[in-house]
Amino acid sequence: MRNRKKIVSIALGMSLTFCSVAAANIIISPVPIEETTASQEAGPSVLAQKDQNTDRGPGYSANPVNPVNPANPVEAANPEELVISSEGAVLMDAATGKVLYGKNQDKQFYPASITKIMTALLVLENCRLDETVTFSATATTNLESGSVSLNIVAGDQLTVEQSLYGLLLKSANEIANGLAEHVAGSVDAFAGQMNARALQLGCKNTNFANPGGLNHSAHKTTPYDMALILQAALQNETFRKIDTTLTYQFPATSQAAARTVTMGHKMMYPSDSRYYEGIIGGKTGYTSLAGNTLVTGAERDGVRLIAVVMKSSGTQYTDTIALLDYGFANYSTLAGGSGQVGPAAANPAATGWILEAAGWRYIKADGRVAAGEWQTVQGLNYWFDTNSNMVTGWQQFSDGTWYYFKPAGHMAQSCWILDQGDWFYLGADGKLLQNTTTPDGYQVDERGIWKQ
């Protein structure tokens, strides 16, 4: 199937290479599509229609949107022998997004402070670590009585990096508010960005009302959705670094001297009886409505699992350990079952493209599914999201750069895109050109739209 056209625009006298935007509901096998050469003529008088469910271009987005050996060996267990006391739980294979165990995995619960994983992810995707956060009166006083705080007051300033340590280690709620205002201008606007990002990650039953997880009747999510959120966060190296730091020297502020903040997740401390080797990130939570909540990522021998428990009454650690033990002990069977894509051990011959219900995935030479990474296949560049799905359409990366991926999945390069009546140009490296002149001599504005 061709999705390229050769058009001559006599009126404008333009000679452009362009890529038309195809409807989102057409399934196209990820096979290289014949490219239009730069010498072929095309013009912006061509009208390309785009399905309304497709991601819109950057000019239209109000909120633009990737082994250790066990210290405590585990024994294989059958699913019926796995006893989880928390009301909701899920165990996910972080490489593929496959659910290995679920208990009320799609039921909504109050999340409490595990909410802050999403807050940290959005901050890391939108800010530099050295940016200065100035805390407002609204951020520092809009708190529940008794909620966790670092005694930050209006006018105090911290860097984004310092704030993230206060957010993820101490779980300070005024820091969550301050970061939200820094990114979006207000807590409400940031909550909107949280919900948009959750939808992008595939969350189906999540609604965030604040950045800290304080009690709110509309602030709910599910074990499955929280696993997706942690799956995305664990792709970020800075998140993993901060989120596994046990102690941090927090700077002095106007109302408090410099102090040491410590990690709240007990499974990370070698001296604690709940220690679990291989933890690579996680977050604790508690409110009167949520009960105990806990989200944990662990990796052993190259296998990365995510465990989430919600609405627990003090069993959050024993339940999490039971889930992870079960997952690691039975991984080959669990990950390779039900016709799902698993590691090389489960299906050593499976490499290359595979079409599943969620879309196209790619099995690398080592037998693992590409996730949160680039892959070059037959000279074409593809991006796979943290759910292992091949992406199409517009995508904005954490550094703010926009790319466009064709319906067949590969990155557009050195060509024009016609989207919703506007023209955009993708450079030789695939990046959207903005506020500059294109190689063929046309001006594009700060959104990347051709100035007609």
Short mmCIF file of C-alpha atoms in Angstrom, two decimals:
data_model
loop_
_atom_site.label_atom_id
_atom_site.label_comp_id
_atom_site.label_asym_id
_atom_site.label_seq_id
_atom_site.Cartn_x
_atom_site.Cartn_y
_atom_site.Cartn_z
CA MET A 1 0.00 0.00 0.00
CA ARG A 2 1.29 3.43 -0.88
CA ASN A 3 0.64 6.39 1.35
CA ARG A 4 2.81 8.80 -0.63
CA LYS A 5 1.70 10.96 -3.54
CA LYS A 6 3.35 12.96 -6.26
CA ILE A 7 1.63 16.33 -6.68
CA VAL A 8 2.63 19.38 -8.75
CA SER A 9 1.53 22.75 -7.37
CA ILE A 10 1.81 25.20 -10.24
CA ALA A 11 0.22 28.13 -8.40
CA LEU A 12 2.76 28.12 -5.58
CA GLY A 13 5.65 26.77 -7.62
CA MET A 14 6.84 24.59 -4.72
CA SER A 15 8.87 21.41 -4.83
CA LEU A 16 8.44 19.56 -1.51
CA THR A 17 8.76 16.00 -0.36
CA PHE A 18 5.79 15.24 1.84
CA CYS A 19 4.28 12.42 3.84
CA SER A 20 0.51 12.19 4.05
CA VAL A 21 -1.10 11.31 7.37
CA ALA A 22 -3.15 8.14 7.12
CA ALA A 23 -6.22 7.20 9.11
CA ALA A 24 -5.48 5.59 12.46
CA ASN A 25 -7.82 2.65 12.02
CA ILE A 26 -5.96 1.15 9.07
CA ILE A 27 -3.60 -1.70 10.08
CA ILE A 28 -0.42 -1.71 8.03
CA SER A 29 2.27 -4.34 8.46
CA PRO A 30 5.58 -2.78 9.48
CA VAL A 31 7.27 -3.41 6.17
CA PRO A 32 9.36 -0.64 4.57
CA ILE A 33 7.16 1.57 2.38
CA GLU A 34 8.56 2.86 -0.88
CA GLU A 35 9.96 6.33 -0.25
CA THR A 36 9.33 9.41 -2.35
CA THR A 37 12.61 10.90 -3.48
CA ALA A 38 13.48 14.53 -2.91
CA SER A 39 13.35 15.20 -6.63
CA GLN A 40 9.67 14.37 -6.85
CA GLU A 41 7.37 17.35 -6.71
CA ALA A 42 4.60 17.86 -4.19
CA GLY A 43 2.75 20.87 -2.91
CA PRO A 44 0.82 22.04 0.14
CA SER A 45 -2.29 22.38 -1.99
CA VAL A 46 -2.78 18.65 -1.42
CA LEU A 47 -5.51 18.01 1.13
CA ALA A 48 -4.81 15.05 3.42
CA GLN A 49 -7.57 13.82 5.69
CA LYS A 50 -6.71 12.46 9.13
CA ASP A 51 -8.82 10.28 11.40
CA GLN A 52 -9.91 12.32 14.43
CA ASN A 53 -8.68 9.62 16.81
CA THR A 54 -5.13 10.08 15.60
CA ASP A 55 -2.70 12.12 17.69
CA ARG A 56 -2.73 15.72 16.57
CA GLY A 57 0.38 17.62 15.69
CA PRO A 58 2.42 19.75 18.07
CA GLY A 59 0.71 22.91 16.93
CA TYR A 60 -2.55 21.67 18.42
CA SER A 61 -1.53 20.07 21.71
CA ALA A 62 -2.39 22.09 24.78
CA ASN A 63 -0.46 19.64 26.97
CA PRO A 64 2.19 17.95 24.76
CA VAL A 65 2.67 14.57 25.28
CA ASN A 66 10.67 5.20 28.09
CA PRO A 67 20.97 -8.67 37.59
CA VAL A 68 21.40 -9.54 40.77
CA ASN A 69 21.44 -12.97 42.35
CA PRO A 70 18.67 -13.50 44.89
CA ALA A 71 19.76 -13.03 48.48
CA ASN A 72 16.65 -14.85 49.60
CA PRO A 73 15.95 -17.74 47.18
CA VAL A 74 12.32 -18.43 46.30
CA GLU A 75 10.38 -21.60 45.70
CA ALA A 76 7.91 -22.12 42.89
CA ALA A 77 4.28 -21.64 43.84
CA ASN A 78 0.95 -22.33 42.18
CA PRO A 79 -1.43 -19.38 41.67
CA GLU A 80 -4.01 -20.98 43.95
CA GLU A 81 -1.37 -21.12 46.70
CA LEU A 82 -0.61 -17.40 46.46
CA VAL A 83 -2.45 -15.66 49.28
CA ILE A 84 -2.68 -11.87 48.98
CA SER A 85 -4.49 -10.11 51.81
CA SER A 86 -4.62 -6.63 50.23
CA GLU A 87 -7.92 -5.90 48.51
CA GLY A 88 -6.24 -5.10 45.19
CA ALA A 89 -2.99 -6.36 43.68
CA VAL A 90 -1.20 -6.95 40.40
CA LEU A 91 2.09 -8.47 39.29
CA MET A 92 3.31 -7.28 35.89
CA ASP A 93 6.17 -8.27 33.61
CA ALA A 94 7.78 -4.87 33.04
CA ALA A 95 9.29 -5.94 29.72
CA THR A 96 5.98 -6.82 28.05
CA GLY A 97 3.26 -5.36 30.27
CA LYS A 98 1.75 -8.81 30.69
CA VAL A 99 -0.16 -9.38 33.92
CA LEU A 100 1.26 -12.41 35.72
CA TYR A 101 -1.14 -12.23 38.65
CA GLY A 102 -4.12 -10.04 39.45
CA LYS A 103 -6.59 -9.51 42.25
CA ASN A 104 -9.17 -6.80 41.58
CA GLN A 105 -6.53 -5.40 39.27
CA ASP A 106 -9.00 -3.07 37.49
CA LYS A 107 -10.95 -1.98 40.56
CA GLN A 108 -10.55 1.64 41.61
CA PHE A 109 -8.93 2.40 44.96
CA TYR A 110 -7.57 5.51 46.63
CA PRO A 111 -3.83 5.49 45.90
CA ALA A 112 -2.43 7.83 48.61
CA SER A 113 1.24 8.78 48.06
CA ILE A 114 2.02 6.26 45.33
CA THR A 115 0.44 9.07 43.27
CA LYS A 116 3.81 10.83 43.56
CA ILE A 117 5.33 8.40 41.04
CA MET A 118 3.28 10.05 38.32
CA THR A 119 4.18 13.50 39.68
CA ALA A 120 7.89 12.66 39.56
CA LEU A 121 7.59 11.22 36.05
CA LEU A 122 5.93 14.37 34.69
CA VAL A 123 8.47 16.61 36.41
CA LEU A 124 11.38 14.65 34.94
CA GLU A 125 9.80 14.77 31.50
CA ASN A 126 9.26 18.53 31.62
CA CYS A 127 12.03 20.06 33.74
CA ARG A 128 15.80 20.24 34.13
CA LEU A 129 17.15 19.16 37.50
CA ASP A 130 18.82 22.54 38.06
CA GLU A 131 15.65 24.60 37.61
CA THR A 132 14.56 26.61 40.65
CA VAL A 133 11.19 25.90 42.26
CA THR A 134 9.76 28.82 44.23
CA PHE A 135 7.06 27.69 46.64
CA SER A 136 3.84 29.69 46.92
CA ALA A 137 1.51 30.18 49.84
CA THR A 138 -1.07 28.03 48.04
CA ALA A 139 1.38 25.17 47.59
CA THR A 140 2.53 25.18 51.21
CA THR A 141 -0.81 25.69 52.98
CA ASN A 142 -3.21 23.62 50.88
CA LEU A 143 -2.53 20.49 52.94
CA GLU A 144 -4.51 18.11 55.10
CA SER A 145 -3.94 18.21 58.82
CA GLY A 146 -1.25 15.70 59.74
CA SER A 147 -0.03 15.16 56.18
CA VAL A 148 3.69 14.58 55.62
CA SER A 149 5.65 17.82 55.20
CA LEU A 150 9.19 19.18 55.18
CA ASN A 151 8.05 22.51 56.64
CA ILE A 152 8.52 24.37 53.37
CA VAL A 153 6.85 27.80 53.45
CA ALA A 154 5.97 30.49 50.92
CA GLY A 155 9.07 32.00 49.35
CA ASP A 156 11.35 29.01 49.95
CA GLN A 157 13.33 27.90 46.91
CA LEU A 158 14.73 24.50 45.97
CA THR A 159 16.06 23.01 42.78
CA VAL A 160 13.95 20.46 40.95
CA GLU A 161 16.45 17.79 41.96
CA GLN A 162 16.26 18.69 45.66
CA SER A 163 12.49 18.77 45.41
CA LEU A 164 12.37 15.30 43.85
CA TYR A 165 14.35 13.85 46.74
CA GLY A 166 11.91 15.47 49.16
CA LEU A 167 9.01 14.11 47.11
CA LEU A 168 10.14 10.50 46.67
CA LEU A 169 12.02 9.89 49.92
CA LYS A 170 10.15 12.01 52.48
CA SER A 171 6.87 12.08 50.51
CA ALA A 172 6.40 15.76 51.37
CA ASN A 173 3.04 17.01 50.12
CA GLU A 174 3.87 20.72 49.87
CA ILE A 175 6.75 19.75 47.59
CA ALA A 176 4.31 17.85 45.38
CA ASN A 177 2.17 21.00 45.16
CA GLY A 178 5.17 23.22 44.46
CA LEU A 179 6.42 20.97 41.67
CA ALA A 180 2.93 20.86 40.18
CA GLU A 181 2.74 24.66 40.11
CA HIS A 182 6.25 24.85 38.66
CA VAL A 183 5.33 22.56 35.75
CA ALA A 184 1.74 23.59 35.00
CA GLY A 185 1.04 26.85 36.85
CA SER A 186 -1.50 25.35 39.23
CA VAL A 187 -2.34 22.09 40.98
CA ASP A 188 -5.54 21.71 38.95
CA ALA A 189 -3.74 22.21 35.64
CA PHE A 190 -1.08 19.69 36.68
CA ALA A 191 -3.77 17.15 37.60
CA GLY A 192 -5.06 17.52 34.06
CA GLN A 193 -1.58 16.75 32.74
CA MET A 194 -1.35 13.74 35.05
CA ASN A 195 -4.59 12.36 33.65
CA ALA A 196 -3.52 13.01 30.07
CA ARG A 197 -0.22 11.19 30.66
CA ALA A 198 -2.06 8.32 32.34
CA LEU A 199 -4.24 7.89 29.27
CA GLN A 200 -1.17 7.96 27.07
CA LEU A 201 0.36 5.15 29.12
CA GLY A 202 -2.75 3.03 28.64
CA CYS A 203 -4.43 3.64 32.00
CA LYS A 204 -8.19 3.10 31.73
CA ASN A 205 -9.54 3.68 35.24
CA THR A 206 -7.45 6.51 36.66
CA ASN A 207 -8.40 10.01 37.71
CA PHE A 208 -5.91 12.16 39.61
CA ALA A 209 -7.13 15.27 41.45
CA ASN A 210 -3.87 16.33 43.09
CA PRO A 211 -0.13 15.62 42.82
CA GLY A 212 0.39 14.16 46.27
CA GLY A 213 -2.38 11.62 46.75
CA LEU A 214 -4.20 13.40 49.56
CA ASN A 215 -7.78 12.27 50.17
CA HIS A 216 -10.20 13.37 47.47
CA SER A 217 -13.38 11.58 46.43
CA ALA A 218 -12.42 11.70 42.74
CA HIS A 219 -8.75 10.76 43.20
CA LYS A 220 -8.65 7.06 42.32
CA THR A 221 -6.70 4.54 40.27
CA THR A 222 -6.25 0.78 39.96
CA PRO A 223 -3.44 -1.68 40.67
CA TYR A 224 -3.05 -2.31 36.93
CA ASP A 225 -2.90 1.38 36.05
CA MET A 226 -0.33 2.05 38.78
CA ALA A 227 1.82 -0.76 37.40
CA LEU A 228 1.75 0.96 33.99
CA ILE A 229 2.80 4.24 35.59
CA LEU A 230 5.72 2.65 37.45
CA GLN A 231 6.67 0.76 34.27
CA ALA A 232 7.11 4.12 32.53
CA ALA A 233 8.91 5.74 35.46
CA LEU A 234 11.43 2.91 35.70
CA GLN A 235 12.50 3.65 32.14
CA ASN A 236 13.90 6.95 33.44
CA GLU A 237 17.42 6.56 34.83
CA THR A 238 17.17 9.68 37.00
CA PHE A 239 13.95 8.41 38.55
CA ARG A 240 15.58 5.09 39.41
CA LYS A 241 18.59 6.84 40.93
CA ILE A 242 16.55 9.16 43.15
CA ASP A 243 13.96 6.53 43.99
CA THR A 244 16.53 4.05 45.34
CA THR A 245 18.53 6.54 47.41
CA LEU A 246 18.33 5.58 51.08
CA THR A 247 19.50 8.85 52.65
CA TYR A 248 19.78 12.39 51.33
CA GLN A 249 21.03 15.62 52.88
CA PHE A 250 18.14 18.00 52.38
CA PRO A 251 19.16 21.69 52.35
CA ALA A 252 18.20 24.27 54.92
CA THR A 253 15.09 26.36 54.24
CA SER A 254 13.75 29.48 55.96
CA GLN A 255 11.99 27.52 58.71
CA ALA A 256 14.23 24.47 59.03
CA ALA A 257 17.92 23.61 59.19
CA ALA A 258 19.57 21.17 56.82
CA ARG A 259 18.43 17.67 57.63
CA THR A 260 18.71 14.06 56.48
CA VAL A 261 15.71 12.54 54.74
CA THR A 262 15.41 8.77 54.41
CA MET A 263 13.65 6.38 52.05
CA GLY A 264 10.25 5.20 53.25
CA HIS A 265 10.21 1.91 51.29
CA LYS A 266 11.47 -0.66 53.80
CA MET A 267 12.30 -3.36 51.27
CA MET A 268 15.30 -1.31 50.12
CA TYR A 269 17.20 -1.45 53.42
CA PRO A 270 19.65 -4.38 53.76
CA SER A 271 19.36 -4.09 57.54
CA ASP A 272 15.57 -4.45 57.51
CA SER A 273 13.86 -7.85 57.83
CA ARG A 274 11.69 -6.89 54.85
CA TYR A 275 14.72 -6.30 52.60
CA TYR A 276 14.37 -7.70 49.09
CA GLU A 277 17.39 -7.82 46.82
CA GLY A 278 16.98 -6.27 43.40
CA ILE A 279 14.58 -3.40 44.17
CA ILE A 280 14.95 -0.71 41.47
CA GLY A 281 12.19 1.68 42.53
CA GLY A 282 8.93 2.04 44.35
CA LYS A 283 6.77 4.15 46.64
CA THR A 284 4.77 3.76 49.80
CA GLY A 285 1.43 5.36 50.57
CA TYR A 286 -1.11 5.73 53.34
CA THR A 287 -4.22 7.76 54.03
CA SER A 288 -7.32 7.00 56.08
CA LEU A 289 -9.27 6.25 52.90
CA ALA A 290 -6.55 4.42 51.00
CA GLY A 291 -5.15 2.28 53.77
CA ASN A 292 -1.63 1.07 52.99
CA THR A 293 -0.55 1.13 49.35
CA LEU A 294 2.77 0.01 47.91
CA VAL A 295 4.27 -0.02 44.40
CA THR A 296 7.55 -1.86 43.82
CA GLY A 297 9.84 -2.66 40.91
CA ALA A 298 12.44 -5.43 41.22
CA GLU A 299 14.94 -6.95 38.81
CA ARG A 300 16.80 -10.24 39.05
CA ASP A 301 18.85 -11.99 36.37
CA GLY A 302 17.53 -9.57 33.75
CA VAL A 303 13.87 -10.14 34.64
CA ARG A 304 12.05 -6.98 35.76
CA LEU A 305 8.77 -7.29 37.66
CA ILE A 306 6.35 -4.72 39.07
CA ALA A 307 4.17 -5.45 42.09
CA VAL A 308 1.32 -3.22 43.25
CA VAL A 309 -0.84 -3.68 46.33
CA MET A 310 -3.71 -1.37 47.31
CA LYS A 311 -6.12 -1.09 50.22
CA SER A 312 -3.92 -3.10 52.55
CA SER A 313 -4.24 -3.28 56.33
CA GLY A 314 -0.58 -3.64 57.25
CA THR A 315 0.20 -6.52 54.88
CA GLN A 316 1.64 -4.41 52.06
CA TYR A 317 5.18 -5.75 52.47
CA THR A 318 4.34 -9.42 52.97
CA ASP A 319 1.96 -9.28 50.00
CA THR A 320 4.57 -7.60 47.81
CA ILE A 321 7.26 -10.09 48.72
CA ALA A 322 4.85 -12.95 48.03
CA LEU A 323 4.01 -11.50 44.60
CA LEU A 324 7.64 -11.00 43.63
CA ASP A 325 8.70 -14.42 44.90
CA TYR A 326 5.89 -15.99 42.89
CA GLY A 327 6.84 -14.05 39.77
CA PHE A 328 10.56 -14.79 39.84
CA ALA A 329 10.07 -18.47 40.70
CA ASN A 330 7.55 -19.06 37.92
CA TYR A 331 8.62 -16.49 35.37
CA SER A 332 9.31 -18.78 32.42
CA THR A 333 5.90 -20.40 32.73
CA LEU A 334 3.99 -17.19 33.48
CA ALA A 335 5.59 -15.00 30.84
CA GLY A 336 5.48 -17.63 28.11
CA GLY A 337 1.96 -18.87 28.65
CA SER A 338 -1.33 -18.05 26.89
CA GLY A 339 0.37 -17.36 23.59
CA GLN A 340 1.91 -14.17 24.92
CA VAL A 341 5.38 -12.96 24.04
CA GLY A 342 7.96 -13.98 26.62
CA PRO A 343 11.73 -14.08 27.02
CA ALA A 344 14.03 -16.19 24.91
CA ALA A 345 13.87 -18.99 27.47
CA ALA A 346 10.13 -19.32 26.86
CA ASN A 347 10.33 -19.09 23.06
CA PRO A 348 13.94 -19.13 21.88
CA ALA A 349 13.05 -19.03 18.18
CA ALA A 350 10.81 -15.96 18.41
CA THR A 351 12.51 -12.88 16.96
CA GLY A 352 11.33 -10.08 14.71
CA TRP A 353 7.86 -8.62 14.26
CA ILE A 354 4.75 -9.97 15.98
CA LEU A 355 1.19 -8.62 15.77
CA GLU A 356 -0.88 -8.77 18.95
CA ALA A 357 -4.22 -7.27 19.91
CA ALA A 358 -2.53 -4.12 21.23
CA GLY A 359 -0.52 -3.64 18.03
CA TRP A 360 2.90 -4.43 16.60
CA ARG A 361 5.74 -5.48 18.86
CA TYR A 362 9.34 -6.40 18.10
CA ILE A 363 11.31 -9.31 19.55
CA LYS A 364 15.00 -8.47 19.74
CA ALA A 365 17.84 -10.88 19.00
CA ASP A 366 18.20 -11.65 22.71
CA GLY A 367 14.57 -12.79 22.81
CA ARG A 368 13.25 -9.83 24.79
CA VAL A 369 10.50 -7.50 23.67
CA ALA A 370 11.59 -3.97 22.71
CA ALA A 371 10.14 -1.50 25.24
CA GLY A 372 10.88 2.16 25.85
CA GLU A 373 13.58 2.17 23.20
CA TRP A 374 14.56 2.72 19.58
CA GLN A 375 15.07 -0.17 17.18
CA THR A 376 16.56 0.05 13.70
CA VAL A 377 15.07 -2.59 11.41
CA GLN A 378 16.22 -2.87 7.79
CA GLY A 379 17.61 0.65 8.00
CA LEU A 380 14.41 2.23 9.34
CA ASN A 381 14.00 3.65 12.85
CA TYR A 382 11.11 2.63 15.08
CA TRP A 383 10.17 3.67 18.62
CA PHE A 384 8.53 1.26 21.05
CA ASP A 385 6.72 2.70 24.08
CA THR A 386 7.05 1.38 27.61
CA ASN A 387 4.14 -0.99 26.92
CA SER A 388 6.22 -2.53 24.08
CA ASN A 389 3.90 -1.17 21.39
CA MET A 390 5.23 0.25 18.14
CA VAL A 391 4.16 3.91 18.08
CA THR A 392 2.68 5.82 15.17
CA GLY A 393 1.77 9.46 14.66
CA TRP A 394 3.17 12.39 16.61
CA GLN A 395 5.33 11.67 19.64
CA GLN A 396 7.05 14.15 21.95
CA PHE A 397 10.07 12.93 23.88
CA SER A 398 11.19 14.02 27.36
CA ASP A 399 13.62 16.59 25.91
CA GLY A 400 10.73 18.34 24.17
CA THR A 401 11.60 17.09 20.68
CA TRP A 402 8.75 16.07 18.37
CA TYR A 403 8.96 13.15 15.94
CA TYR A 404 6.45 11.75 13.50
CA PHE A 405 6.09 8.00 12.96
CA LYS A 406 4.35 6.86 9.81
CA PRO A 407 1.39 4.46 9.82
CA ALA A 408 3.86 1.66 9.08
CA GLY A 409 5.75 2.71 12.21
CA HIS A 410 9.05 4.02 10.95
CA MET A 411 10.27 7.54 11.71
CA ALA A 412 9.65 10.23 9.08
CA GLN A 413 12.85 11.91 7.86
CA SER A 414 13.63 14.76 5.46
CA CYS A 415 10.03 15.25 4.44
CA TRP A 416 6.90 17.36 4.92
CA ILE A 417 3.85 16.19 6.87
CA LEU A 418 0.40 17.61 6.10
CA ASP A 419 -1.70 17.44 9.27
CA GLN A 420 -5.06 19.13 9.87
CA GLY A 421 -4.36 21.56 7.06
CA ASP A 422 -0.90 22.62 8.28
CA TRP A 423 2.52 21.62 6.98
CA PHE A 424 5.33 20.39 9.24
CA TYR A 425 8.88 19.47 8.25
CA LEU A 426 10.86 16.58 9.75
CA GLY A 427 14.64 16.89 9.43
CA ALA A 428 17.21 14.33 8.41
CA ASP A 429 17.44 13.17 12.04
CA GLY A 430 13.66 12.89 12.29
CA LYS A 431 13.23 15.91 14.56
CA LEU A 432 10.51 18.45 13.87
CA LEU A 433 12.02 21.72 12.66
CA GLN A 434 10.74 24.74 14.61
CA ASN A 435 11.32 28.47 14.25
CA THR A 436 13.81 28.05 11.40
CA THR A 437 14.20 27.63 7.66
CA THR A 438 13.78 24.19 6.10
CA PRO A 439 16.45 22.78 3.76
CA ASP A 440 14.23 23.65 0.77
CA GLY A 441 13.93 27.27 1.88
CA TYR A 442 10.61 27.63 3.70
CA GLN A 443 10.02 29.27 7.08
CA VAL A 444 8.38 27.33 9.94
CA ASP A 445 7.20 28.97 13.16
CA GLU A 446 7.82 28.04 16.80
CA ARG A 447 5.23 25.24 16.55
CA GLY A 448 6.85 23.88 13.41
CA ILE A 449 4.06 25.07 11.09
CA TRP A 450 5.00 26.42 7.64
CA LYS A 451 4.45 30.19 7.48
CA GLN A 452 2.27 30.53 4.40
#
